[in-house]
Each structure stands twice: as C-alpha cells, then as structure tokens.
mmCIF file of C-alpha atoms in Angstrom:
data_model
loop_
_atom_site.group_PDB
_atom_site.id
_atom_site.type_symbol
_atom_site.label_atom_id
_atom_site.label_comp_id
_atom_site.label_asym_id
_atom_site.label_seq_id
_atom_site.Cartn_x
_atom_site.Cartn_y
_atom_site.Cartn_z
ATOM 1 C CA UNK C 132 2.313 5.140 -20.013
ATOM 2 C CA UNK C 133 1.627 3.589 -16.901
ATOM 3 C CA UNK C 134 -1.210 1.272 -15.987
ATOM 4 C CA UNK C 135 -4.486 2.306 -16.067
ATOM 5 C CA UNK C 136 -3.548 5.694 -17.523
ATOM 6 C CA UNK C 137 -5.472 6.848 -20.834
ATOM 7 C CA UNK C 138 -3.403 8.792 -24.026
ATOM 8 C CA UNK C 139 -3.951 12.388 -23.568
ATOM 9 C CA UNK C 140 -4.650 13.825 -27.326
ATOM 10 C CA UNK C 141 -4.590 17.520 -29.130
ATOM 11 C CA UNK C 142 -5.886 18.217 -32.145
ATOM 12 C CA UNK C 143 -4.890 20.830 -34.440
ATOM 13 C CA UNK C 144 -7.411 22.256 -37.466
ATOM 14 C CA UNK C 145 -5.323 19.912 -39.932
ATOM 15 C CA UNK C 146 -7.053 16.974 -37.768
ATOM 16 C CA UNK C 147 -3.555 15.552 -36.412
ATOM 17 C CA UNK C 148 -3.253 13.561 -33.712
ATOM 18 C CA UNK C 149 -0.453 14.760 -31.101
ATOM 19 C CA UNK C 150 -0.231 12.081 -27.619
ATOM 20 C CA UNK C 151 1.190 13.293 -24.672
ATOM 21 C CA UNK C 152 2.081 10.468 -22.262
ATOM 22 C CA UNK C 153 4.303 9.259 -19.210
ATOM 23 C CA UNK C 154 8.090 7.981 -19.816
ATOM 24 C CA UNK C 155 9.474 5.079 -18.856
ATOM 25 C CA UNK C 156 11.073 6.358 -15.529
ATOM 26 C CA UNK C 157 7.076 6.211 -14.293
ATOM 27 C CA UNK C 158 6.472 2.976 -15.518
ATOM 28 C CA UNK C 159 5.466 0.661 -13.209
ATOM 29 C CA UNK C 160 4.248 3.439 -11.034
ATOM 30 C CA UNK C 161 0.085 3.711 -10.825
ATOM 31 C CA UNK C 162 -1.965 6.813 -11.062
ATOM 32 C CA UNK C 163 -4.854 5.146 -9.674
ATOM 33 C CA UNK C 164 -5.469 3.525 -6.090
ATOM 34 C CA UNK C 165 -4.446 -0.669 -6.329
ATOM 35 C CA UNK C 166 -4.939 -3.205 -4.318
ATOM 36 C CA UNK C 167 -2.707 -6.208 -4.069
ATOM 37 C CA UNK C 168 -4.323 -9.342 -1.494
ATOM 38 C CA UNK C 169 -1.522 -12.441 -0.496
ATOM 39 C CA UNK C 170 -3.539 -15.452 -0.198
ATOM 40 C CA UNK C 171 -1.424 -18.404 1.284
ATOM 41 C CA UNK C 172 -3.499 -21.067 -0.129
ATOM 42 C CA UNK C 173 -3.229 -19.876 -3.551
ATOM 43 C CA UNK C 174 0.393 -19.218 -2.907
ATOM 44 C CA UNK C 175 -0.047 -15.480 -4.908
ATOM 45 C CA UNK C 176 -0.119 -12.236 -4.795
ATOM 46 C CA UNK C 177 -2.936 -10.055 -6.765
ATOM 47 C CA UNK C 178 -4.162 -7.104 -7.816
ATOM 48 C CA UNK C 179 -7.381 -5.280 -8.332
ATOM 49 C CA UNK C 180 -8.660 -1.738 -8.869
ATOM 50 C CA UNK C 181 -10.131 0.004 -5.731
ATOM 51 C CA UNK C 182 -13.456 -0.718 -6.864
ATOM 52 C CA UNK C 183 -12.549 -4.587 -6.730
ATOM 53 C CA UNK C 184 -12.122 -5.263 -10.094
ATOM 54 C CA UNK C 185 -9.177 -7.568 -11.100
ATOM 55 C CA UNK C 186 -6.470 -5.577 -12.664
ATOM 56 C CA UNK C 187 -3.724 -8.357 -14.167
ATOM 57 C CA UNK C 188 -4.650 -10.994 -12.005
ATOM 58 C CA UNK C 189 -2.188 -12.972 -10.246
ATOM 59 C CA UNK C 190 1.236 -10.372 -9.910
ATOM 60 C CA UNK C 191 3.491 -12.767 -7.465
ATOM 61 C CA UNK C 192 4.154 -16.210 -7.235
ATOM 62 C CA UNK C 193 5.016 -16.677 -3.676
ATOM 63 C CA UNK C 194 6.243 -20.365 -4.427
ATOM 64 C CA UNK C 195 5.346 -23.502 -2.853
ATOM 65 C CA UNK C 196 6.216 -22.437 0.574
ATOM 66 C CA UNK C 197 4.848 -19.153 -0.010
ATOM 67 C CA UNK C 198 2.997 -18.069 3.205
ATOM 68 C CA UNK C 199 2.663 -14.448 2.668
ATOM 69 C CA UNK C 200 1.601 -12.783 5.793
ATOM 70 C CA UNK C 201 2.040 -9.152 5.312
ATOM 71 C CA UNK C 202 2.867 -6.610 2.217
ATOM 72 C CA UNK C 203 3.371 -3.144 1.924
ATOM 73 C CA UNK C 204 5.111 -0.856 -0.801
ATOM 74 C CA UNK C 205 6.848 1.916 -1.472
ATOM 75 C CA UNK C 206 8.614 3.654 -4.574
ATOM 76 C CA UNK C 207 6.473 1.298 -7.063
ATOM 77 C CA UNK C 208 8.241 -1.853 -5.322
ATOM 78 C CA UNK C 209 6.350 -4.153 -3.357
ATOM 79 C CA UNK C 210 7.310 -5.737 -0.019
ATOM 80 C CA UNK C 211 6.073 -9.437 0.539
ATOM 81 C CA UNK C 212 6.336 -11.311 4.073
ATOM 82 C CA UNK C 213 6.942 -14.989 3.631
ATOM 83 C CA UNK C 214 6.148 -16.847 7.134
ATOM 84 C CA UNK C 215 7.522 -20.349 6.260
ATOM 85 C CA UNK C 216 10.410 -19.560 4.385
ATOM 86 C CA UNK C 217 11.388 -16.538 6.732
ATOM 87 C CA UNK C 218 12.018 -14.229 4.094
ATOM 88 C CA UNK C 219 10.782 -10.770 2.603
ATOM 89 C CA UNK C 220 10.916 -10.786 -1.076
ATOM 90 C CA UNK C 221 10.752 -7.786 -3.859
ATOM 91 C CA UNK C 222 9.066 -7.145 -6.969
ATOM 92 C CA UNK C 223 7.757 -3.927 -8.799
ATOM 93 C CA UNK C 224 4.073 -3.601 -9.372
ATOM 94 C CA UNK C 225 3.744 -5.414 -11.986
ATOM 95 C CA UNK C 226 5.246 -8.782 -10.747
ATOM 96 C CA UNK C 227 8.716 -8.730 -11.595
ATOM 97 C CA UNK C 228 11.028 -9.866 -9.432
ATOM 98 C CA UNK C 229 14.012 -7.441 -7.768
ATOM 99 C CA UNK C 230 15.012 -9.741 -4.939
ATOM 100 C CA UNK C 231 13.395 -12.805 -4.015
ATOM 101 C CA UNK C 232 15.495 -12.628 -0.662
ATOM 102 C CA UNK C 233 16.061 -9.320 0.277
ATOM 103 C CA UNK C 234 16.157 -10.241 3.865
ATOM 104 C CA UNK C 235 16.435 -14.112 5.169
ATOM 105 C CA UNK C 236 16.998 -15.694 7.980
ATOM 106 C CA UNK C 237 13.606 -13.877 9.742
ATOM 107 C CA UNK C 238 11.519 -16.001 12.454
ATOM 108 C CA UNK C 239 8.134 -16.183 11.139
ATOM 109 C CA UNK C 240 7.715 -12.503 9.752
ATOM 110 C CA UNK C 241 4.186 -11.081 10.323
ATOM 111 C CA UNK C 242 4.241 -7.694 9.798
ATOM 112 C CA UNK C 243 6.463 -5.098 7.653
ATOM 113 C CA UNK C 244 6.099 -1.361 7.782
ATOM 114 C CA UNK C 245 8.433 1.186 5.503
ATOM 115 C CA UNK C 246 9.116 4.904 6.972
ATOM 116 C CA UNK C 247 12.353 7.435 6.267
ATOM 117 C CA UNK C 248 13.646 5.212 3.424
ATOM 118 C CA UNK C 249 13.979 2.072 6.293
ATOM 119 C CA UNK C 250 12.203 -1.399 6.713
ATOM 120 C CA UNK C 251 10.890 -2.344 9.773
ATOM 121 C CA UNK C 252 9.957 -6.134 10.284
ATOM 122 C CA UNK C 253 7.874 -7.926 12.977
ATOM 123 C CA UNK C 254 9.156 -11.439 13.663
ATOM 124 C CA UNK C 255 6.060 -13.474 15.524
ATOM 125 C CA UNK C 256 8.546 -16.213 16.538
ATOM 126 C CA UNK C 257 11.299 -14.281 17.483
ATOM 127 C CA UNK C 258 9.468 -11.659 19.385
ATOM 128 C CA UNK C 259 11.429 -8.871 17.710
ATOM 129 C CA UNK C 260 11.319 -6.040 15.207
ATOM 130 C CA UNK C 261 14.152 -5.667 12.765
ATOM 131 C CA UNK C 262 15.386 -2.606 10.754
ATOM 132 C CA UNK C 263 16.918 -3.028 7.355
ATOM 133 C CA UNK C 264 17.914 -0.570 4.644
ATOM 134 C CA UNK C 265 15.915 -0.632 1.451
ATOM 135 C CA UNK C 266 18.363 -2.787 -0.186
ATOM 136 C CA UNK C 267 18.230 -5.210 2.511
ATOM 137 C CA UNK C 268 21.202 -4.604 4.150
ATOM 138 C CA UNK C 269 20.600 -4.859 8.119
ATOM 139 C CA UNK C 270 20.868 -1.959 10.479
ATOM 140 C CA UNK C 271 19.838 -3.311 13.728
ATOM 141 C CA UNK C 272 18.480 -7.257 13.322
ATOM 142 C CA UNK C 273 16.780 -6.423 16.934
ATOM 143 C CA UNK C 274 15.478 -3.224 17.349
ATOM 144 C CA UNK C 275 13.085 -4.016 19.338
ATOM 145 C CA UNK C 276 13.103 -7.801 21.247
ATOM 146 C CA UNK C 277 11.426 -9.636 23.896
ATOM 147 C CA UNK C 278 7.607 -8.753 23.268
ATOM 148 C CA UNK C 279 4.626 -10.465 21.801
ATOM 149 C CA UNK C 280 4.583 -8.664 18.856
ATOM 150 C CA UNK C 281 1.625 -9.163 16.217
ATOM 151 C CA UNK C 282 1.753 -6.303 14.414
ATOM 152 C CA UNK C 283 3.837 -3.044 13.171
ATOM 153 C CA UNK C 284 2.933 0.255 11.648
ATOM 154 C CA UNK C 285 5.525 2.988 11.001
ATOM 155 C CA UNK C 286 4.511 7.071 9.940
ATOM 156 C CA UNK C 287 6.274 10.452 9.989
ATOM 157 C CA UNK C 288 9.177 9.139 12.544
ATOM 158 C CA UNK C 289 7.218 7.088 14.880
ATOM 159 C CA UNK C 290 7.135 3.464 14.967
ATOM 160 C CA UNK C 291 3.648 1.860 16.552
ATOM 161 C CA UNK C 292 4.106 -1.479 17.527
ATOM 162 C CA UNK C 293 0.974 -4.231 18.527
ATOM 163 C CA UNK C 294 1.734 -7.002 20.678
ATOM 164 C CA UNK C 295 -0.750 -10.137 21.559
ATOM 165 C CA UNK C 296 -2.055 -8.530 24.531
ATOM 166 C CA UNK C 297 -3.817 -5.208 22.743
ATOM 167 C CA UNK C 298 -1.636 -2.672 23.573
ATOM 168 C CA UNK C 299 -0.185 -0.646 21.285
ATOM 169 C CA UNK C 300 3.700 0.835 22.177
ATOM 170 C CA UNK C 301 5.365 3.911 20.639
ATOM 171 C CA UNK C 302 9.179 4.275 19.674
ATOM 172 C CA UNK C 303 11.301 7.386 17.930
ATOM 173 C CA UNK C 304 14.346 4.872 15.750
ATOM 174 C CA UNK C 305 17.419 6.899 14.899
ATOM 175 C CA UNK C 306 20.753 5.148 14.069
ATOM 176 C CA UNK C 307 19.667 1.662 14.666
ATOM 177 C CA UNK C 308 18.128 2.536 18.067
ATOM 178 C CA UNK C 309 14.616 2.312 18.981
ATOM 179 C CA UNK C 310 13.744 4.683 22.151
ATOM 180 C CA UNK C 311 10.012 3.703 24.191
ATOM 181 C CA UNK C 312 8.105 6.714 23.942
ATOM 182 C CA UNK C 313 5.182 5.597 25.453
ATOM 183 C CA UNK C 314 4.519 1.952 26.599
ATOM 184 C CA UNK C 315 0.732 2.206 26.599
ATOM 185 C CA UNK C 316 -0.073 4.822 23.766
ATOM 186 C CA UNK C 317 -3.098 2.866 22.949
ATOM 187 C CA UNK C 318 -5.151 -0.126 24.270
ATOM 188 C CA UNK C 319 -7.872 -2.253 22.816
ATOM 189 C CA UNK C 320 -8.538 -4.618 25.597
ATOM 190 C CA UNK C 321 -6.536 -7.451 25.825
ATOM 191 C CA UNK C 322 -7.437 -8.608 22.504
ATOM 192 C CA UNK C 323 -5.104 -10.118 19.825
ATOM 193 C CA UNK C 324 -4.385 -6.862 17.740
ATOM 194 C CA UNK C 325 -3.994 -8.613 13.719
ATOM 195 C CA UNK C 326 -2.974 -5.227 12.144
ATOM 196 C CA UNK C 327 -2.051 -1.576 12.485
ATOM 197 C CA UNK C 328 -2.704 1.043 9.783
ATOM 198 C CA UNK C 329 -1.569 5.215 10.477
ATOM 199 C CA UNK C 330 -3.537 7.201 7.779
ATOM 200 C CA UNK C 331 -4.744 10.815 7.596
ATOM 201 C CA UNK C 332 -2.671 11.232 11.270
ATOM 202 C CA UNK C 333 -5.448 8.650 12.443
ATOM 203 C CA UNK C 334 -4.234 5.025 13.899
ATOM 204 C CA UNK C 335 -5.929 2.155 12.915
ATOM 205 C CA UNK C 336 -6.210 -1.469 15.041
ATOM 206 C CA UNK C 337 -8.069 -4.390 13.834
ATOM 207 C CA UNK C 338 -8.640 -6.471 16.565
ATOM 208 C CA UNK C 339 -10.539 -9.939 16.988
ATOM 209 C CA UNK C 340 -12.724 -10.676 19.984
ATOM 210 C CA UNK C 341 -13.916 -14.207 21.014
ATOM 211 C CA UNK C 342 -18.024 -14.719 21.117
ATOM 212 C CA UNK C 343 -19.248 -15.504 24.473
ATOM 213 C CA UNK C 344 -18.641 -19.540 24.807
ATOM 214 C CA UNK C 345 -16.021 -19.231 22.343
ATOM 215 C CA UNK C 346 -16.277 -21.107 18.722
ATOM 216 C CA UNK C 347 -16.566 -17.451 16.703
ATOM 217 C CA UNK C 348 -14.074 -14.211 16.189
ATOM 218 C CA UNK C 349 -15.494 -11.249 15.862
ATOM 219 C CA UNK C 350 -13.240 -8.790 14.415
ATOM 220 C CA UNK C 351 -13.183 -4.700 15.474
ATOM 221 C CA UNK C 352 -11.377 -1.355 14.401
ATOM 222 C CA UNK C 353 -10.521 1.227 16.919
ATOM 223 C CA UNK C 354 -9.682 4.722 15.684
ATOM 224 C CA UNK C 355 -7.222 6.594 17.623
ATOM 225 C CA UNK C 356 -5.070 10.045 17.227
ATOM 226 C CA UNK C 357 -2.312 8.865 15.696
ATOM 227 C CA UNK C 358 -0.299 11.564 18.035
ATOM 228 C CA UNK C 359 -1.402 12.223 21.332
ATOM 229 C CA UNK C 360 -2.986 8.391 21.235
ATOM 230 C CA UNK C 361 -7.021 9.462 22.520
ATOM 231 C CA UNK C 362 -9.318 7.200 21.535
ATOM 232 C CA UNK C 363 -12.222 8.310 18.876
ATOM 233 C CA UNK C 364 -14.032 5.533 18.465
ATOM 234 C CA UNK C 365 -13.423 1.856 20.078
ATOM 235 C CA UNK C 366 -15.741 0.492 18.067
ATOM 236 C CA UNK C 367 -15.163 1.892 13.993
ATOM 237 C CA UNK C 368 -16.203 -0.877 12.773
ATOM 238 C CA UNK C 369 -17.467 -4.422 14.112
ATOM 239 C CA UNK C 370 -19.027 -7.624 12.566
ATOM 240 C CA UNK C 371 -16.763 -9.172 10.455
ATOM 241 C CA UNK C 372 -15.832 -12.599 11.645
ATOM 242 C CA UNK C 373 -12.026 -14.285 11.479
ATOM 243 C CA UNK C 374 -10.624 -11.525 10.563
ATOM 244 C CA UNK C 375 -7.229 -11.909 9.058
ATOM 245 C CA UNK C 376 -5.471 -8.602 7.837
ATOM 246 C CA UNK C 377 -6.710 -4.877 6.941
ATOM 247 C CA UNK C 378 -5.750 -1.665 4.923
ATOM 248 C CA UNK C 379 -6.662 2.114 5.065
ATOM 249 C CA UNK C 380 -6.669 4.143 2.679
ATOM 250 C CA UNK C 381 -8.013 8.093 2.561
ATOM 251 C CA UNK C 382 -11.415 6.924 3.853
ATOM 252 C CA UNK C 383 -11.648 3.896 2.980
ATOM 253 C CA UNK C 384 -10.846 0.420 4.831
ATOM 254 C CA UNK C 385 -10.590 -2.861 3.520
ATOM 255 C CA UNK C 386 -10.465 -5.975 6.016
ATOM 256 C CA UNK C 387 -9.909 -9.775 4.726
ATOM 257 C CA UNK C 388 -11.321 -12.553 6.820
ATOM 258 C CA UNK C 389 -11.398 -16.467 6.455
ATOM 259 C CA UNK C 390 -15.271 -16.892 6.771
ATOM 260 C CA UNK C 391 -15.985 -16.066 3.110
ATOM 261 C CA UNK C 392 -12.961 -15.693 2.029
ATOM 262 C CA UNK C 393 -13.811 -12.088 0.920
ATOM 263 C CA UNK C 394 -12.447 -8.584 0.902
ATOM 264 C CA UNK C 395 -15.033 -6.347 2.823
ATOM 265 C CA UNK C 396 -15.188 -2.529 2.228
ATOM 266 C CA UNK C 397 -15.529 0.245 5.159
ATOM 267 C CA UNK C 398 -16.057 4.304 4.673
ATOM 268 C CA UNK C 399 -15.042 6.143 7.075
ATOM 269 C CA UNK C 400 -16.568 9.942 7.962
ATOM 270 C CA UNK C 401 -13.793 11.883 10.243
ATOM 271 C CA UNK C 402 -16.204 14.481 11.049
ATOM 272 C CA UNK C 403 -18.377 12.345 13.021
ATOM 273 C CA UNK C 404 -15.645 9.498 14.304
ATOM 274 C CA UNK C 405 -17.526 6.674 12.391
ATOM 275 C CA UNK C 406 -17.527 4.157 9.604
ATOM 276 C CA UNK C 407 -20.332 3.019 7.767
ATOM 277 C CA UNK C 408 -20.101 -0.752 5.141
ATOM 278 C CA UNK C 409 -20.016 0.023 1.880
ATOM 279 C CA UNK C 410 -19.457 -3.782 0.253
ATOM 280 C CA UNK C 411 -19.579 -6.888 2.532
ATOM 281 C CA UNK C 412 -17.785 -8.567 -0.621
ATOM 282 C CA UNK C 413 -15.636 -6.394 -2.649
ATOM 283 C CA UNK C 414 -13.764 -8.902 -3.806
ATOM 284 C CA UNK C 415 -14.307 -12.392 -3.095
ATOM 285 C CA UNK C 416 -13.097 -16.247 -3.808
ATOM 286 C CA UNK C 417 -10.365 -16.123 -1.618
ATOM 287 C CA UNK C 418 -9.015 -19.554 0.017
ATOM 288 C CA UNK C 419 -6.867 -17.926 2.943
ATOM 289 C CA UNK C 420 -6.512 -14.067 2.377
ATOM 290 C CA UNK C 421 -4.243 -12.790 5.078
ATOM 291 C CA UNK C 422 -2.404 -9.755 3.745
ATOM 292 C CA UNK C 423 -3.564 -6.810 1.947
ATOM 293 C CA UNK C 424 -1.701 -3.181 0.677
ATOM 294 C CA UNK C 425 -3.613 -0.659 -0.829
ATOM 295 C CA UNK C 426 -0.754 1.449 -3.073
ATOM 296 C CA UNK C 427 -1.581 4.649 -3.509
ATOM 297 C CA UNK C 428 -0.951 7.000 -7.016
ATOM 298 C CA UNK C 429 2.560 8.219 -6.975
ATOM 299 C CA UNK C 430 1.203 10.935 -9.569
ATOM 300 C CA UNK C 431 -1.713 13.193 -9.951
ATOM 301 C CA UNK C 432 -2.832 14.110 -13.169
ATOM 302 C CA UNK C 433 -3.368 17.959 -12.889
ATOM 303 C CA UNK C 434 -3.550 19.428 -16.254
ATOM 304 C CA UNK C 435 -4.420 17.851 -19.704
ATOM 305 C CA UNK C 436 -3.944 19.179 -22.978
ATOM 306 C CA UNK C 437 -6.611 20.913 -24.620
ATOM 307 C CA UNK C 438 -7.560 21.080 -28.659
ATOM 308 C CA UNK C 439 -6.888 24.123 -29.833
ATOM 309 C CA UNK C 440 -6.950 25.557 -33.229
ATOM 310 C CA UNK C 441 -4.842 27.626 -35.004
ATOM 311 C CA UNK C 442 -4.582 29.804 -37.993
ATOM 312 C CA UNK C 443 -1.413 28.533 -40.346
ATOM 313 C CA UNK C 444 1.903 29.709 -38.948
ATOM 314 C CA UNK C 445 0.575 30.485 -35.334
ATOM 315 C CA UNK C 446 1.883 28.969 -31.887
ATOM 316 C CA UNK C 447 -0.037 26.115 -29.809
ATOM 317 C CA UNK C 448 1.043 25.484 -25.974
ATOM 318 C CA UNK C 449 -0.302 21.996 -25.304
ATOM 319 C CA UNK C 450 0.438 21.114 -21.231
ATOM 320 C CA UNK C 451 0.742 18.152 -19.344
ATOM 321 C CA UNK C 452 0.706 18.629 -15.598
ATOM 322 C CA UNK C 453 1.839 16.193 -13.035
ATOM 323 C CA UNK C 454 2.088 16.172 -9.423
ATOM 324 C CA UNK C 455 4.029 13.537 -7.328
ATOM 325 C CA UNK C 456 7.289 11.424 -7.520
ATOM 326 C CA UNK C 457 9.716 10.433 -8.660
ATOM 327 C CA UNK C 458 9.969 13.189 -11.576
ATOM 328 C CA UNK C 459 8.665 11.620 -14.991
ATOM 329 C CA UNK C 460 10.058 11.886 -18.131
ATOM 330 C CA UNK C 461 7.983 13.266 -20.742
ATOM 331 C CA UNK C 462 8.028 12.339 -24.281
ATOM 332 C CA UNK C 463 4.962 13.821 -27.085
ATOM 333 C CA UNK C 464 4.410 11.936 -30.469
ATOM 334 C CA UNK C 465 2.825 12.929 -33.455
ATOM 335 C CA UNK C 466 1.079 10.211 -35.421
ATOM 336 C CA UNK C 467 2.737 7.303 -33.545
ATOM 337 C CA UNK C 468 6.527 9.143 -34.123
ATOM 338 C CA UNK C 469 8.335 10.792 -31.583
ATOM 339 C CA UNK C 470 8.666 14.442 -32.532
ATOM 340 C CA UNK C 471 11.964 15.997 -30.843
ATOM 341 C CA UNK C 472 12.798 19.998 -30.948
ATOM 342 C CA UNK C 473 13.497 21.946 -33.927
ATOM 343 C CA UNK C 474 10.983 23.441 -36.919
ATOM 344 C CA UNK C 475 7.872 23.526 -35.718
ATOM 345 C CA UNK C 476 8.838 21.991 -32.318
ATOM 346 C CA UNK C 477 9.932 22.962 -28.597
ATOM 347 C CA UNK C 478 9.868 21.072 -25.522
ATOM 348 C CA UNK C 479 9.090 18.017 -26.564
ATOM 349 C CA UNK C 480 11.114 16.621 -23.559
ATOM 350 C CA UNK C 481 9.114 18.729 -20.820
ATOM 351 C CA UNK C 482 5.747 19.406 -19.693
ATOM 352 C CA UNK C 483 4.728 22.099 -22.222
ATOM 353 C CA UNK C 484 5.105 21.529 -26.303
ATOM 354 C CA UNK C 485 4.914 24.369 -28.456
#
C-alpha cells in the first residue's frame, strides 16, 4: 500500500473479503499529487496533499544549520538544497534518510534540477552549475561557471539556466559538457529571476520586481515555449509580494512568499495563455518558506476490481490495473492471509487473480 491509497475489495456470494493492494517495491511511492515546502526558520521539510492539507507533517529535519533553499525529486527520493552547510541531502518520501551528504563541499546551493538520470546544481556563491550522478558521484563539478546564476530547470535534454539579470540561457549536457545553445532564449527584464519550472513543454519564471520608490517586491510569472523560447504571456500571474520559490504542476502553480508566510495557488488555462488565483492561502503559517516540489504520482490507478458473483465451482477474474513506474509487485489476500497459487488460486503474484 502506498500513502494515500485505499484497499481495493471483491466480494464473492459467500460474502468474503479478497484485497488487492500495492507491494512493497511501490512503497514510498505516491499515487496522488504531494507537496513538500522547506522552511528555513523551522529548519523542516513538509508535506501536504495538493489541496493543502497536511499529510504527515514535518518529513525532514534539515538540522540546525538547515537552510533549505531548493528541493526536487525523482524515483520516490527527495533532493534537499542546504545553503549554509553547502550540501544536498537524500531521503525517500516519507522522511527517511538515504544520504545526508550526497554532495558537499557546494557554495551556497540555490537551485537543483534532475533530467536523464543526472543532478544538476546551481551554486549562488560560486557562480556555477554542477553535474553529479544520482549517487552523488561528480561528473563535471563546473559545468557551467562564471555567471550570476539564481536559478536552474532541466527537461527532455535541455538545461535552462536563470541568472540575476533575467535572462534565461539554454545548454544540450552530454558527457560532462554543457554546449550554449542559445544565450538569450528568454528574457524577463532585468529582474532577479527566483525560480524556473518546464511543465507541459511550457517554461515557467517567477520573477520579483521592485515597487516604484522601492520598499515592496512584487513577484511575476512569465510563460514561455519551452522550445522555440516565444513568449505567451509576460505577465501569468502578478501580485504576490516577496516572493521566495514556486512549483508547476499540470495546471496548477504554487508560489511561497515571506509576506504571509503562505503558499498561494494559481490555475492556469493553456488555451487562452492565462492564469487565474484559485487560493491566496493554500497553506499557510510559514516562518520563511523558500522551497517548494510538487511530486507527482508515479502510478495511475486504471482498473479496480469489481464484485462479482458466482455460481459454486465457477471462475472469477478480479484485475488490478496500474500504469507508471517502477513495476509494482502485486500481492492479493483473502481475509487478512496472503493467498498464493494452487486450488482455487492463480496469479496471485500478477495483476489478474483467478
């Protein structure tokens, strides 16, 4: 069973209850949308359903030097940026801990993006991105060097990076080698770009913008082709003030900011190029939000089994369908016991019991 995930039950005429549900390969893996927000005050890490409800609380401990200014995730692990301590830790979804230094010795990480089974990392002090194997081990420690980068996105073979200056720069990586592919692919301005999102072959920057006279940020969301680079709309989204970190999922965009400490939902419509709020406070009571991951389901539900009955002595097909990755095991139990093949029994290790 995995979290959030409800037992799937048949019931024959004799009124016995047969449970399909997900191995333990699958565990820590959701079926349902989660959020996970870093707040460096709170020195944590935690999750919540998509609709903002808490869902376990805090996850990760980031310790008392825990700064944690970017997260992502991939394979039901999650990736934590620690500023102070220069570091990017690992855990699975539910808060246990892989690696609490699966890379050191980083310059004030700010940013970490995951594409083609590789970790990129922005370094705001060292004005560099670094590539590292999953495992930690380092391809190329300076990929990319000598820019103000802020911020780091990576999708489908194509790494975006943000620098202070609001323009976003495009490289192809291949055996520790980063090649420009387009110095200016996008541009917001001049304005201090605080994140970088790539999501249904759309790009995403969240930008801040100082009021006239200064005092206030004003943060912003451009939408952009996430291939040839054409703007679609400068202006997505606008209001929200000290703006701190953002994530996009399907249509939906969640930004963090300092003012309220809050989580702020967005809905996007593609047709039209625009975004419309849908929760000024989805979740709230933050001290110093500044990173945020939405983790997508790594399985879809497709087919559940359905009650049948039988006359004595007849066959039953009860199917469990699942699309995604990685592969889950399946075991079905009858009464609380696991039932394995033989009379009366078959494929009680697969997707369809008879």
């Amino acid at each position: 069973k995995t979290p959030g995930s409800q037992s799937l039950t048949a019931t024959d005429q004799l009124n016995t209850s047969l449970t399909a549900s997900l191995g333990e390969t699958v565990q820590a893996l959701p079926i349902e949308p989660q959020v996970y927000v870093g707040d460096t005050s709170y020195k944590n890490v935690s999750e919540y359903n998509l609709d903002g409800t808490p869902n376990g609380g805090a996850v990760v401990g980031t310790g008392a030097n825990g700064n944690t200014t970017a997260l992502t995730e991939t394979g039901g692990h999650l990736y934590v940026a620690n500023f102070d301590e220069g570091t990017v830790d690992e855990t699975e979804l539910d808060g246990y801990q892989v690696n609490k230094q699966l890379i050191k010795n980083l310059y004030g990480p700010s940013s970490i993006a995951i594409d083609g089974g590789h970790i990129f990392v922005a370094s705001y002090v060292g004005f560099n991105v670094g590539e590292y194997n999953l495992d930690g081990s380092v391809v190329n420690e300076n990929l990319i060097s000598g820019l103000n980068i802020a911020s780091i996105a990576a999708s489908g073979g194509v790494l975006y990076v943000g620098s202070t200056n609001g323009i976003v720069s495009t490289y192809s990586v291949s055996n520790g080698v980063a090649t420009s592919t387009s110095a200016v692919f996008a541009s917001v301005g001049g304005n201090y770009i605080y994140g970088i999102a790539v999501s249904n072959n759309h790009l995403f920057v969240l930008f801040s913008q100082n009021a006239p006279g200064g005092g206030v940020e004003y943060g912003y969301v451009s939408m952009f082709d996430a291939k040839t680079g054409n703007a679609q709309n400068l202006n997505l989204i606008s209001g929200p003030t000290f703006v701190t970190g953002f994530a996009v999922y399907q249509n939906t965009v969640l930004i963090t900011n300092l003012t309220n400490g809050d989580v702020a939902e967005y809905s996007i419509d593609f047709a039209t190029s625009s975004a419309s709020s849908s929760n000024t406070a989805l979740i709230s009571n933050f001290r110093d939000a500044q990173a945020i991951v939405i983790v997508p389901p790594a399985l879809t539900v497709t087919s559940q089994p359905v009650s049948q009955e039988m006359t004595a002595g007849g066959s039953a097909l009860l199917y469990f369908g699942v699309d995604g990755g990685p592969a889950p095991a399946y075991r079905w139990y009858l009464n609380g016991s696991l039932i394995s093949d033989g009379p009366g029994f078959g494929g009680s290790s697969t997707a369809a019991l008879t």
